[in-house]
Amino acid sequence: MRDIAVFSGSAHPELAAEVCAHLGVPLSPARISRFANDCLEAQLQANCRERDVFLVQPLVAPVQENLVELLLMCDAARGASAGRITVVMPHYAYARSDKKDAPRISIGGRLVADLLVAAGASRVLAMTLHSPQVHGFFSVPVDHLHALRELAAHFQGNDLSMTTVVSPDLGNAKEAAAFARMLGARVAAGAKQRFADDRVSINSVIGDVTGRDVIVLDDEIAKGSTVLELLERLRELGPRSIRVACTHGLFAAGALKRLSEQPDVLEIVCTNTVPIAPEERTDKLRILSIAPALAEAVRRIHNGESVSALFDPPETA
């Protein structure tokens, strides 16, 4: 592929390298350095002039450092006369700040979107944003992918005749319903009430889970409090088996260990939108790669082709 340059920040260079391998292009070098006064500097060490530049950087911990890196990389590409700058952001952490649900708080999802555009982003490629309205926070085109195809392909190796996909809350029920249709399964949802970032209550589960194989599906798992609360309600209803799946496996504050220690959880499935340190992984964890989907989206964006085909359900055997 000519006239394309892919750069990675510090957040997830392994994913960027995998995307480049699928594209058949080299990962262009970038240098992130720090001045004595703790300010960051980004230098793109390959030609950008009139090229289609893609900057791969999920917003993961440390989120603020990685965000500033990304802003500086956008500015560097713009200053180097890039033809177009596409931010490839597999995980947009500030998407959770999507509404004003308390007095005098900022809507961080919109603010950071404005910052990216101000820094020079011409387009954004994202994966499973926390809520649909975040797409509209950007004043530039956004290609919003999801990982349901990859997750469905993983579970289609199992007997799905008694499967129910369970959303932890009604807000994620639409995605869970789409996933259930891919699997030919039933769908259920928890009635969740959130009191704090790590404190939730699920009073009931709406749908049929008794004696069935349950797949708990969420967009992201951070501290795991929601999933652990849902597991308590599910146990009261007597499912036959439980598996947990999500797109973004953040697994903060020992969440992966706590989930893996649940004896009735057979498997925890996530994608590699965010890096997971090898020492934190467990035997129950399965990590699926979304690099092929991102690479195909990058190829289609570069060639001016439709990205909608990536939303088609996977073919069943």
PDB file of C-alpha atoms in Angstrom:
ATOM      1  CA  MET A   1       0.000   0.000   0.000  1.00  0.00           C
ATOM      2  CA  ARG A   2       1.551   3.252  -1.133  1.00  0.00           C
ATOM      3  CA  ASP A   3       1.237   6.675   0.474  1.00  0.00           C
ATOM      4  CA  ILE A   4       0.218   5.305   3.857  1.00  0.00           C
ATOM      5  CA  ALA A   5       2.090   5.807   7.126  1.00  0.00           C
ATOM      6  CA  VAL A   6       1.098   4.114  10.391  1.00  0.00           C
ATOM      7  CA  PHE A   7       2.538   5.340  13.686  1.00  0.00           C
ATOM      8  CA  SER A   8       1.991   4.122  17.243  1.00  0.00           C
ATOM      9  CA  GLY A   9       2.158   5.898  20.563  1.00  0.00           C
ATOM     10  CA  SER A  10       3.290   4.233  23.770  1.00  0.00           C
ATOM     11  CA  ALA A  11      -0.101   2.800  24.748  1.00  0.00           C
ATOM     12  CA  HIS A  12      -0.239  -0.383  22.642  1.00  0.00           C
ATOM     13  CA  PRO A  13       2.564  -0.743  20.083  1.00  0.00           C
ATOM     14  CA  GLU A  14       1.949  -4.510  19.831  1.00  0.00           C
ATOM     15  CA  LEU A  15      -1.512  -3.919  18.386  1.00  0.00           C
ATOM     16  CA  ALA A  16      -0.183  -1.315  15.949  1.00  0.00           C
ATOM     17  CA  ALA A  17       2.501  -3.758  14.769  1.00  0.00           C
ATOM     18  CA  GLU A  18      -0.125  -6.464  14.271  1.00  0.00           C
ATOM     19  CA  VAL A  19      -2.326  -4.094  12.257  1.00  0.00           C
ATOM     20  CA  CYS A  20       0.666  -3.219  10.056  1.00  0.00           C
ATOM     21  CA  ALA A  21       1.452  -6.917   9.554  1.00  0.00           C
ATOM     22  CA  HIS A  22      -2.078  -7.465   8.212  1.00  0.00           C
ATOM     23  CA  LEU A  23      -1.775  -4.383   5.986  1.00  0.00           C
ATOM     24  CA  GLY A  24       1.638  -5.399   4.698  1.00  0.00           C
ATOM     25  CA  VAL A  25       3.191  -2.042   5.562  1.00  0.00           C
ATOM     26  CA  PRO A  26       5.958  -1.209   8.057  1.00  0.00           C
ATOM     27  CA  LEU A  27       5.157   0.441  11.367  1.00  0.00           C
ATOM     28  CA  SER A  28       6.753   3.860  10.990  1.00  0.00           C
ATOM     29  CA  PRO A  29       8.962   4.932  13.908  1.00  0.00           C
ATOM     30  CA  ALA A  30       7.901   7.578  16.389  1.00  0.00           C
ATOM     31  CA  ARG A  31       9.864   9.007  19.289  1.00  0.00           C
ATOM     32  CA  ILE A  32       8.178  10.074  22.511  1.00  0.00           C
ATOM     33  CA  SER A  33      10.510  11.927  24.862  1.00  0.00           C
ATOM     34  CA  ARG A  34      10.211  13.977  28.021  1.00  0.00           C
ATOM     35  CA  PHE A  35      11.833  17.302  28.844  1.00  0.00           C
ATOM     36  CA  ALA A  36      13.348  18.081  32.240  1.00  0.00           C
ATOM     37  CA  ASN A  37      10.193  20.000  33.172  1.00  0.00           C
ATOM     38  CA  ASP A  38       8.123  16.791  32.592  1.00  0.00           C
ATOM     39  CA  CYS A  39       6.585  17.996  29.303  1.00  0.00           C
ATOM     40  CA  LEU A  40       6.190  15.407  26.545  1.00  0.00           C
ATOM     41  CA  GLU A  41       7.467  15.750  22.983  1.00  0.00           C
ATOM     42  CA  ALA A  42       6.412  13.602  20.023  1.00  0.00           C
ATOM     43  CA  GLN A  43       8.406  13.228  16.812  1.00  0.00           C
ATOM     44  CA  LEU A  44       7.216  11.205  13.817  1.00  0.00           C
ATOM     45  CA  GLN A  45      10.374   9.785  12.267  1.00  0.00           C
ATOM     46  CA  ALA A  46       9.063   9.041   8.781  1.00  0.00           C
ATOM     47  CA  ASN A  47       7.868  11.170   5.897  1.00  0.00           C
ATOM     48  CA  CYS A  48       4.257  12.374   6.263  1.00  0.00           C
ATOM     49  CA  ARG A  49       4.007  14.938   3.456  1.00  0.00           C
ATOM     50  CA  GLU A  50       0.732  14.421   1.540  1.00  0.00           C
ATOM     51  CA  ARG A  51       0.501  10.882   2.940  1.00  0.00           C
ATOM     52  CA  ASP A  52      -2.458   9.128   4.555  1.00  0.00           C
ATOM     53  CA  VAL A  53      -1.332   9.043   8.201  1.00  0.00           C
ATOM     54  CA  PHE A  54      -2.845   6.678  10.791  1.00  0.00           C
ATOM     55  CA  LEU A  55      -2.038   7.154  14.481  1.00  0.00           C
ATOM     56  CA  VAL A  56      -2.765   4.087  16.648  1.00  0.00           C
ATOM     57  CA  GLN A  57      -3.303   4.907  20.317  1.00  0.00           C
ATOM     58  CA  PRO A  58      -5.960   3.509  22.669  1.00  0.00           C
ATOM     59  CA  LEU A  59      -6.618   5.706  25.699  1.00  0.00           C
ATOM     60  CA  VAL A  60      -5.550   3.346  28.474  1.00  0.00           C
ATOM     61  CA  ALA A  61      -3.746   3.912  31.762  1.00  0.00           C
ATOM     62  CA  PRO A  62      -2.024   6.263  32.172  1.00  0.00           C
ATOM     63  CA  VAL A  63      -4.891   7.814  30.192  1.00  0.00           C
ATOM     64  CA  GLN A  64      -3.810  11.442  30.451  1.00  0.00           C
ATOM     65  CA  GLU A  65      -0.225  10.705  29.338  1.00  0.00           C
ATOM     66  CA  ASN A  66      -1.443   8.665  26.378  1.00  0.00           C
ATOM     67  CA  LEU A  67      -3.970  11.345  25.447  1.00  0.00           C
ATOM     68  CA  VAL A  68      -1.307  14.078  25.392  1.00  0.00           C
ATOM     69  CA  GLU A  69       0.949  11.786  23.336  1.00  0.00           C
ATOM     70  CA  LEU A  70      -1.853  11.360  20.808  1.00  0.00           C
ATOM     71  CA  LEU A  71      -2.554  15.104  20.643  1.00  0.00           C
ATOM     72  CA  LEU A  72       1.132  15.840  20.088  1.00  0.00           C
ATOM     73  CA  MET A  73       1.356  13.168  17.382  1.00  0.00           C
ATOM     74  CA  CYS A  74      -1.661  14.705  15.614  1.00  0.00           C
ATOM     75  CA  ASP A  75      -0.031  18.123  15.770  1.00  0.00           C
ATOM     76  CA  ALA A  76       3.269  16.715  14.509  1.00  0.00           C
ATOM     77  CA  ALA A  77       1.560  15.047  11.537  1.00  0.00           C
ATOM     78  CA  ARG A  78      -0.334  18.239  10.702  1.00  0.00           C
ATOM     79  CA  GLY A  79       2.882  20.266  10.896  1.00  0.00           C
ATOM     80  CA  ALA A  80       4.541  17.730   8.591  1.00  0.00           C
ATOM     81  CA  SER A  81       1.877  18.385   5.902  1.00  0.00           C
ATOM     82  CA  ALA A  82       0.098  15.042   6.185  1.00  0.00           C
ATOM     83  CA  GLY A  83      -2.591  14.620   3.536  1.00  0.00           C
ATOM     84  CA  ARG A  84      -5.069  13.187   6.071  1.00  0.00           C
ATOM     85  CA  ILE A  85      -4.732  12.225   9.744  1.00  0.00           C
ATOM     86  CA  THR A  86      -6.836   9.335  11.045  1.00  0.00           C
ATOM     87  CA  VAL A  87      -6.780   8.599  14.767  1.00  0.00           C
ATOM     88  CA  VAL A  88      -7.129   4.852  15.339  1.00  0.00           C
ATOM     89  CA  MET A  89      -8.445   4.748  18.895  1.00  0.00           C
ATOM     90  CA  PRO A  90      -9.529   1.187  19.780  1.00  0.00           C
ATOM     91  CA  HIS A  91     -10.508   2.279  23.299  1.00  0.00           C
ATOM     92  CA  TYR A  92     -11.833   5.766  24.063  1.00  0.00           C
ATOM     93  CA  ALA A  93     -11.671   5.991  27.861  1.00  0.00           C
ATOM     94  CA  TYR A  94     -13.438   9.353  28.031  1.00  0.00           C
ATOM     95  CA  ALA A  95     -16.487   7.879  26.293  1.00  0.00           C
ATOM     96  CA  ARG A  96     -17.832   7.067  29.771  1.00  0.00           C
ATOM     97  CA  SER A  97     -18.074  10.814  30.429  1.00  0.00           C
ATOM     98  CA  ASP A  98     -20.979  11.186  28.012  1.00  0.00           C
ATOM     99  CA  LYS A  99     -23.663  13.096  29.919  1.00  0.00           C
ATOM    100  CA  LYS A 100     -24.206  15.698  32.598  1.00  0.00           C
ATOM    101  CA  ASP A 101     -25.741  13.555  35.349  1.00  0.00           C
ATOM    102  CA  ALA A 102     -24.691  15.799  38.255  1.00  0.00           C
ATOM    103  CA  PRO A 103     -24.358  19.567  38.731  1.00  0.00           C
ATOM    104  CA  ARG A 104     -21.213  21.367  37.556  1.00  0.00           C
ATOM    105  CA  ILE A 105     -19.421  18.460  35.907  1.00  0.00           C
ATOM    106  CA  SER A 106     -17.725  18.377  32.525  1.00  0.00           C
ATOM    107  CA  ILE A 107     -18.704  16.145  29.616  1.00  0.00           C
ATOM    108  CA  GLY A 108     -15.220  14.801  29.056  1.00  0.00           C
ATOM    109  CA  GLY A 109     -16.142  12.677  26.049  1.00  0.00           C
ATOM    110  CA  ARG A 110     -17.097  15.756  24.047  1.00  0.00           C
ATOM    111  CA  LEU A 111     -14.193  17.876  25.298  1.00  0.00           C
ATOM    112  CA  VAL A 112     -11.536  15.303  24.363  1.00  0.00           C
ATOM    113  CA  ALA A 113     -13.196  14.843  20.960  1.00  0.00           C
ATOM    114  CA  ASP A 114     -12.846  18.591  20.390  1.00  0.00           C
ATOM    115  CA  LEU A 115      -9.201  18.457  21.492  1.00  0.00           C
ATOM    116  CA  LEU A 116      -8.398  15.718  18.966  1.00  0.00           C
ATOM    117  CA  VAL A 117      -9.981  17.683  16.137  1.00  0.00           C
ATOM    118  CA  ALA A 118      -8.216  20.879  17.232  1.00  0.00           C
ATOM    119  CA  ALA A 119      -4.902  18.982  17.221  1.00  0.00           C
ATOM    120  CA  GLY A 120      -5.400  17.998  13.599  1.00  0.00           C
ATOM    121  CA  ALA A 121      -7.405  14.750  13.449  1.00  0.00           C
ATOM    122  CA  SER A 122      -9.277  14.475  10.127  1.00  0.00           C
ATOM    123  CA  ARG A 123     -11.045  11.212  10.957  1.00  0.00           C
ATOM    124  CA  VAL A 124     -11.449   8.768  13.859  1.00  0.00           C
ATOM    125  CA  LEU A 125     -11.572   4.963  13.810  1.00  0.00           C
ATOM    126  CA  ALA A 126     -12.994   3.674  17.091  1.00  0.00           C
ATOM    127  CA  MET A 127     -14.117   0.349  18.525  1.00  0.00           C
ATOM    128  CA  THR A 128     -17.229  -0.153  20.712  1.00  0.00           C
ATOM    129  CA  LEU A 129     -17.779   3.291  22.183  1.00  0.00           C
ATOM    130  CA  HIS A 130     -19.443   3.259  25.607  1.00  0.00           C
ATOM    131  CA  SER A 131     -22.667   4.815  24.308  1.00  0.00           C
ATOM    132  CA  PRO A 132     -23.999   5.729  20.838  1.00  0.00           C
ATOM    133  CA  GLN A 133     -24.137   9.477  21.463  1.00  0.00           C
ATOM    134  CA  VAL A 134     -20.323   9.646  21.809  1.00  0.00           C
ATOM    135  CA  HIS A 135     -20.108   9.161  18.047  1.00  0.00           C
ATOM    136  CA  GLY A 136     -21.839  12.524  17.655  1.00  0.00           C
ATOM    137  CA  PHE A 137     -19.350  14.330  19.898  1.00  0.00           C
ATOM    138  CA  PHE A 138     -16.849  14.381  17.020  1.00  0.00           C
ATOM    139  CA  SER A 139     -17.084  17.055  14.326  1.00  0.00           C
ATOM    140  CA  VAL A 140     -15.096  14.855  11.907  1.00  0.00           C
ATOM    141  CA  PRO A 141     -16.122  11.508  10.366  1.00  0.00           C
ATOM    142  CA  VAL A 142     -16.060   8.545  12.762  1.00  0.00           C
ATOM    143  CA  ASP A 143     -15.930   4.872  11.746  1.00  0.00           C
ATOM    144  CA  HIS A 144     -17.343   3.076  14.775  1.00  0.00           C
ATOM    145  CA  LEU A 145     -16.527  -0.632  14.694  1.00  0.00           C
ATOM    146  CA  HIS A 146     -17.622  -3.321  17.134  1.00  0.00           C
ATOM    147  CA  ALA A 147     -16.088  -6.658  18.124  1.00  0.00           C
ATOM    148  CA  LEU A 148     -19.276  -8.732  18.073  1.00  0.00           C
ATOM    149  CA  ARG A 149     -18.114 -10.656  14.992  1.00  0.00           C
ATOM    150  CA  GLU A 150     -14.899 -11.730  16.694  1.00  0.00           C
ATOM    151  CA  LEU A 151     -16.693 -12.647  19.922  1.00  0.00           C
ATOM    152  CA  ALA A 152     -19.411 -14.556  18.060  1.00  0.00           C
ATOM    153  CA  ALA A 153     -16.862 -16.510  16.023  1.00  0.00           C
ATOM    154  CA  HIS A 154     -15.222 -17.599  19.284  1.00  0.00           C
ATOM    155  CA  PHE A 155     -18.427 -18.895  20.861  1.00  0.00           C
ATOM    156  CA  GLN A 156     -19.762 -20.556  17.719  1.00  0.00           C
ATOM    157  CA  GLY A 157     -17.510 -23.518  18.459  1.00  0.00           C
ATOM    158  CA  ASN A 158     -19.802 -24.392  21.391  1.00  0.00           C
ATOM    159  CA  ASP A 159     -23.275 -25.928  21.541  1.00  0.00           C
ATOM    160  CA  LEU A 160     -25.493 -22.825  21.595  1.00  0.00           C
ATOM    161  CA  SER A 161     -28.891 -24.525  21.718  1.00  0.00           C
ATOM    162  CA  MET A 162     -29.402 -23.575  25.394  1.00  0.00           C
ATOM    163  CA  THR A 163     -27.543 -20.244  25.384  1.00  0.00           C
ATOM    164  CA  THR A 164     -28.765 -16.918  26.774  1.00  0.00           C
ATOM    165  CA  VAL A 165     -26.772 -13.721  26.320  1.00  0.00           C
ATOM    166  CA  VAL A 166     -27.128 -11.528  29.420  1.00  0.00           C
ATOM    167  CA  SER A 167     -26.511  -7.781  29.455  1.00  0.00           C
ATOM    168  CA  PRO A 168     -25.588  -6.393  32.891  1.00  0.00           C
ATOM    169  CA  ASP A 169     -27.943  -3.437  32.342  1.00  0.00           C
ATOM    170  CA  LEU A 170     -30.659  -2.227  30.026  1.00  0.00           C
ATOM    171  CA  GLY A 171     -28.323   0.334  28.438  1.00  0.00           C
ATOM    172  CA  ASN A 172     -26.244  -2.444  26.882  1.00  0.00           C
ATOM    173  CA  ALA A 173     -29.257  -4.610  26.008  1.00  0.00           C
ATOM    174  CA  LYS A 174     -29.335  -3.553  22.344  1.00  0.00           C
ATOM    175  CA  GLU A 175     -25.765  -4.739  21.803  1.00  0.00           C
ATOM    176  CA  ALA A 176     -26.522  -7.955  23.708  1.00  0.00           C
ATOM    177  CA  ALA A 177     -29.591  -8.540  21.513  1.00  0.00           C
ATOM    178  CA  ALA A 178     -27.497  -8.092  18.349  1.00  0.00           C
ATOM    179  CA  PHE A 179     -24.933 -10.541  19.716  1.00  0.00           C
ATOM    180  CA  ALA A 180     -27.667 -13.045  20.625  1.00  0.00           C
ATOM    181  CA  ARG A 181     -29.009 -12.885  17.064  1.00  0.00           C
ATOM    182  CA  MET A 182     -25.553 -13.727  15.735  1.00  0.00           C
ATOM    183  CA  LEU A 183     -25.490 -16.802  17.960  1.00  0.00           C
ATOM    184  CA  GLY A 184     -29.138 -17.770  17.538  1.00  0.00           C
ATOM    185  CA  ALA A 185     -29.505 -17.412  21.303  1.00  0.00           C
ATOM    186  CA  ARG A 186     -31.954 -15.791  23.715  1.00  0.00           C
ATOM    187  CA  VAL A 187     -31.258 -12.490  25.449  1.00  0.00           C
ATOM    188  CA  ALA A 188     -31.721 -11.254  29.026  1.00  0.00           C
ATOM    189  CA  ALA A 189     -30.711  -8.138  30.960  1.00  0.00           C
ATOM    190  CA  GLY A 190     -30.035  -7.075  34.517  1.00  0.00           C
ATOM    191  CA  ALA A 191     -31.901  -4.216  36.185  1.00  0.00           C
ATOM    192  CA  LYS A 192     -28.895  -2.184  37.378  1.00  0.00           C
ATOM    193  CA  GLN A 193     -28.646   0.882  39.551  1.00  0.00           C
ATOM    194  CA  ARG A 194     -25.258   2.603  39.927  1.00  0.00           C
ATOM    195  CA  PHE A 195     -24.395   4.442  43.154  1.00  0.00           C
ATOM    196  CA  ALA A 196     -20.694   5.124  42.497  1.00  0.00           C
ATOM    197  CA  ASP A 197     -17.962   4.232  40.018  1.00  0.00           C
ATOM    198  CA  ASP A 198     -17.384   0.895  41.787  1.00  0.00           C
ATOM    199  CA  ARG A 199     -20.699   0.349  43.579  1.00  0.00           C
ATOM    200  CA  VAL A 200     -23.747  -0.994  41.762  1.00  0.00           C
ATOM    201  CA  SER A 201     -26.909  -2.895  42.589  1.00  0.00           C
ATOM    202  CA  ILE A 202     -28.696  -5.374  40.306  1.00  0.00           C
ATOM    203  CA  ASN A 203     -32.083  -6.237  41.737  1.00  0.00           C
ATOM    204  CA  SER A 204     -33.271  -8.724  39.126  1.00  0.00           C
ATOM    205  CA  VAL A 205     -32.557 -10.340  35.771  1.00  0.00           C
ATOM    206  CA  ILE A 206     -35.179  -9.939  33.063  1.00  0.00           C
ATOM    207  CA  GLY A 207     -35.228 -13.026  30.844  1.00  0.00           C
ATOM    208  CA  ASP A 208     -34.825 -16.789  30.937  1.00  0.00           C
ATOM    209  CA  VAL A 209     -31.512 -18.004  32.388  1.00  0.00           C
ATOM    210  CA  THR A 210     -32.524 -20.948  34.607  1.00  0.00           C
ATOM    211  CA  GLY A 211     -30.811 -24.130  33.456  1.00  0.00           C
ATOM    212  CA  ARG A 212     -29.247 -22.342  30.492  1.00  0.00           C
ATOM    213  CA  ASP A 213     -25.698 -21.581  29.316  1.00  0.00           C
ATOM    214  CA  VAL A 214     -25.159 -17.907  30.083  1.00  0.00           C
ATOM    215  CA  ILE A 215     -22.795 -15.538  28.289  1.00  0.00           C
ATOM    216  CA  VAL A 216     -22.500 -12.255  30.186  1.00  0.00           C
ATOM    217  CA  LEU A 217     -21.721  -9.543  27.625  1.00  0.00           C
ATOM    218  CA  ASP A 218     -20.514  -6.021  28.451  1.00  0.00           C
ATOM    219  CA  ASP A 219     -18.692  -3.361  26.452  1.00  0.00           C
ATOM    220  CA  GLU A 220     -15.886  -3.079  29.008  1.00  0.00           C
ATOM    221  CA  ILE A 221     -14.891  -4.519  32.356  1.00  0.00           C
ATOM    222  CA  ALA A 222     -12.938  -2.161  34.617  1.00  0.00           C
ATOM    223  CA  LYS A 223     -13.149  -3.034  38.311  1.00  0.00           C
ATOM    224  CA  GLY A 224     -15.613  -5.829  37.615  1.00  0.00           C
ATOM    225  CA  SER A 225     -18.134  -4.723  40.255  1.00  0.00           C
ATOM    226  CA  THR A 226     -21.058  -4.870  37.818  1.00  0.00           C
ATOM    227  CA  VAL A 227     -20.233  -8.368  36.589  1.00  0.00           C
ATOM    228  CA  LEU A 228     -19.666  -9.691  40.117  1.00  0.00           C
ATOM    229  CA  GLU A 229     -23.020  -8.251  41.217  1.00  0.00           C
ATOM    230  CA  LEU A 230     -24.711  -9.823  38.187  1.00  0.00           C
ATOM    231  CA  LEU A 231     -23.146 -13.199  38.981  1.00  0.00           C
ATOM    232  CA  GLU A 232     -24.794 -13.114  42.417  1.00  0.00           C
ATOM    233  CA  ARG A 233     -28.232 -12.594  40.833  1.00  0.00           C
ATOM    234  CA  LEU A 234     -27.605 -15.273  38.217  1.00  0.00           C
ATOM    235  CA  ARG A 235     -26.663 -17.841  40.844  1.00  0.00           C
ATOM    236  CA  GLU A 236     -30.037 -17.334  42.480  1.00  0.00           C
ATOM    237  CA  LEU A 237     -31.669 -18.346  39.173  1.00  0.00           C
ATOM    238  CA  GLY A 238     -29.531 -21.462  38.594  1.00  0.00           C
ATOM    239  CA  PRO A 239     -27.881 -21.224  35.157  1.00  0.00           C
ATOM    240  CA  ARG A 240     -26.186 -24.336  33.780  1.00  0.00           C
ATOM    241  CA  SER A 241     -22.913 -22.549  32.954  1.00  0.00           C
ATOM    242  CA  ILE A 242     -21.509 -19.009  32.947  1.00  0.00           C
ATOM    243  CA  ARG A 243     -19.050 -17.336  30.612  1.00  0.00           C
ATOM    244  CA  VAL A 244     -18.056 -13.659  30.588  1.00  0.00           C
ATOM    245  CA  ALA A 245     -17.258 -11.633  27.469  1.00  0.00           C
ATOM    246  CA  CYS A 246     -16.380  -8.010  26.761  1.00  0.00           C
ATOM    247  CA  THR A 247     -14.660  -5.894  24.129  1.00  0.00           C
ATOM    248  CA  HIS A 248     -12.390  -3.851  26.392  1.00  0.00           C
ATOM    249  CA  GLY A 249     -10.713  -5.916  29.117  1.00  0.00           C
ATOM    250  CA  LEU A 250      -9.398  -3.110  31.317  1.00  0.00           C
ATOM    251  CA  PHE A 251      -9.413  -5.320  34.441  1.00  0.00           C
ATOM    252  CA  ALA A 252      -8.364  -2.602  36.878  1.00  0.00           C
ATOM    253  CA  ALA A 253      -7.580  -3.155  40.563  1.00  0.00           C
ATOM    254  CA  GLY A 254      -7.303  -6.939  40.334  1.00  0.00           C
ATOM    255  CA  ALA A 255     -10.654  -7.433  38.568  1.00  0.00           C
ATOM    256  CA  LEU A 256      -9.369 -10.254  36.356  1.00  0.00           C
ATOM    257  CA  LYS A 257      -8.121 -12.206  39.366  1.00  0.00           C
ATOM    258  CA  ARG A 258     -11.431 -11.755  41.194  1.00  0.00           C
ATOM    259  CA  LEU A 259     -13.447 -12.896  38.197  1.00  0.00           C
ATOM    260  CA  SER A 260     -11.166 -15.870  37.557  1.00  0.00           C
ATOM    261  CA  GLU A 261     -11.586 -16.961  41.177  1.00  0.00           C
ATOM    262  CA  GLN A 262     -15.347 -17.372  40.680  1.00  0.00           C
ATOM    263  CA  PRO A 263     -15.670 -21.186  40.461  1.00  0.00           C
ATOM    264  CA  ASP A 264     -18.722 -21.139  38.187  1.00  0.00           C
ATOM    265  CA  VAL A 265     -17.141 -18.797  35.597  1.00  0.00           C
ATOM    266  CA  LEU A 266     -15.770 -21.126  32.939  1.00  0.00           C
ATOM    267  CA  GLU A 267     -14.189 -18.562  30.644  1.00  0.00           C
ATOM    268  CA  ILE A 268     -13.430 -14.831  30.385  1.00  0.00           C
ATOM    269  CA  VAL A 269     -13.186 -13.553  26.805  1.00  0.00           C
ATOM    270  CA  CYS A 270     -12.014 -10.111  25.688  1.00  0.00           C
ATOM    271  CA  THR A 271     -10.235  -8.520  22.743  1.00  0.00           C
ATOM    272  CA  ASN A 272      -6.837  -6.866  22.511  1.00  0.00           C
ATOM    273  CA  THR A 273      -8.128  -3.296  22.178  1.00  0.00           C
ATOM    274  CA  VAL A 274      -6.179  -2.643  25.382  1.00  0.00           C
ATOM    275  CA  PRO A 275      -2.936  -4.321  26.494  1.00  0.00           C
ATOM    276  CA  ILE A 276      -3.075  -6.923  29.278  1.00  0.00           C
ATOM    277  CA  ALA A 277       0.226  -7.632  31.006  1.00  0.00           C
ATOM    278  CA  PRO A 278       1.267 -11.308  30.798  1.00  0.00           C
ATOM    279  CA  GLU A 279       1.677 -11.525  34.560  1.00  0.00           C
ATOM    280  CA  GLU A 280      -1.953 -10.482  35.064  1.00  0.00           C
ATOM    281  CA  ARG A 281      -3.439 -13.123  32.770  1.00  0.00           C
ATOM    282  CA  THR A 282      -5.123 -16.262  34.079  1.00  0.00           C
ATOM    283  CA  ASP A 283      -5.931 -19.693  32.686  1.00  0.00           C
ATOM    284  CA  LYS A 284      -9.565 -18.680  32.155  1.00  0.00           C
ATOM    285  CA  LEU A 285      -8.707 -15.655  30.002  1.00  0.00           C
ATOM    286  CA  ARG A 286      -9.054 -15.766  26.208  1.00  0.00           C
ATOM    287  CA  ILE A 287      -7.843 -12.736  24.224  1.00  0.00           C
ATOM    288  CA  LEU A 288      -9.160 -12.311  20.689  1.00  0.00           C
ATOM    289  CA  SER A 289      -7.374 -10.087  18.182  1.00  0.00           C
ATOM    290  CA  ILE A 290      -9.227  -7.214  16.544  1.00  0.00           C
ATOM    291  CA  ALA A 291      -6.152  -6.304  14.475  1.00  0.00           C
ATOM    292  CA  PRO A 292      -7.557  -7.914  11.279  1.00  0.00           C
ATOM    293  CA  ALA A 293     -10.754  -5.845  11.578  1.00  0.00           C
ATOM    294  CA  LEU A 294      -8.825  -2.633  12.251  1.00  0.00           C
ATOM    295  CA  ALA A 295      -6.444  -3.361   9.372  1.00  0.00           C
ATOM    296  CA  GLU A 296      -9.339  -3.969   6.969  1.00  0.00           C
ATOM    297  CA  ALA A 297     -10.995  -0.740   8.113  1.00  0.00           C
ATOM    298  CA  VAL A 298      -7.733   1.170   7.588  1.00  0.00           C
ATOM    299  CA  ARG A 299      -7.377  -0.348   4.120  1.00  0.00           C
ATOM    300  CA  ARG A 300     -10.937   0.602   3.185  1.00  0.00           C
ATOM    301  CA  ILE A 301     -10.574   4.142   4.551  1.00  0.00           C
ATOM    302  CA  HIS A 302      -7.333   4.590   2.614  1.00  0.00           C
ATOM    303  CA  ASN A 303      -8.884   3.287  -0.626  1.00  0.00           C
ATOM    304  CA  GLY A 304     -12.134   5.221  -0.216  1.00  0.00           C
ATOM    305  CA  GLU A 305     -14.219   2.041   0.145  1.00  0.00           C
ATOM    306  CA  SER A 306     -17.224   1.341   2.350  1.00  0.00           C
ATOM    307  CA  VAL A 307     -16.533   0.134   5.889  1.00  0.00           C
ATOM    308  CA  SER A 308     -20.100  -1.132   6.420  1.00  0.00           C
ATOM    309  CA  ALA A 309     -19.272  -4.698   5.315  1.00  0.00           C
ATOM    310  CA  LEU A 310     -17.333  -5.110   8.554  1.00  0.00           C
ATOM    311  CA  PHE A 311     -20.665  -5.028  10.407  1.00  0.00           C
ATOM    312  CA  ASP A 312     -22.094  -8.056   8.624  1.00  0.00           C
ATOM    313  CA  PRO A 313     -22.559 -11.116  10.874  1.00  0.00           C
ATOM    314  CA  PRO A 314     -19.983 -13.885  10.517  1.00  0.00           C
ATOM    315  CA  GLU A 315     -20.858 -16.836   8.345  1.00  0.00           C
ATOM    316  CA  THR A 316     -21.963 -19.898  10.265  1.00  0.00           C
ATOM    317  CA  ALA A 317     -20.460 -23.271   9.561  1.00  0.00           C
TER     318      ALA A 317
END
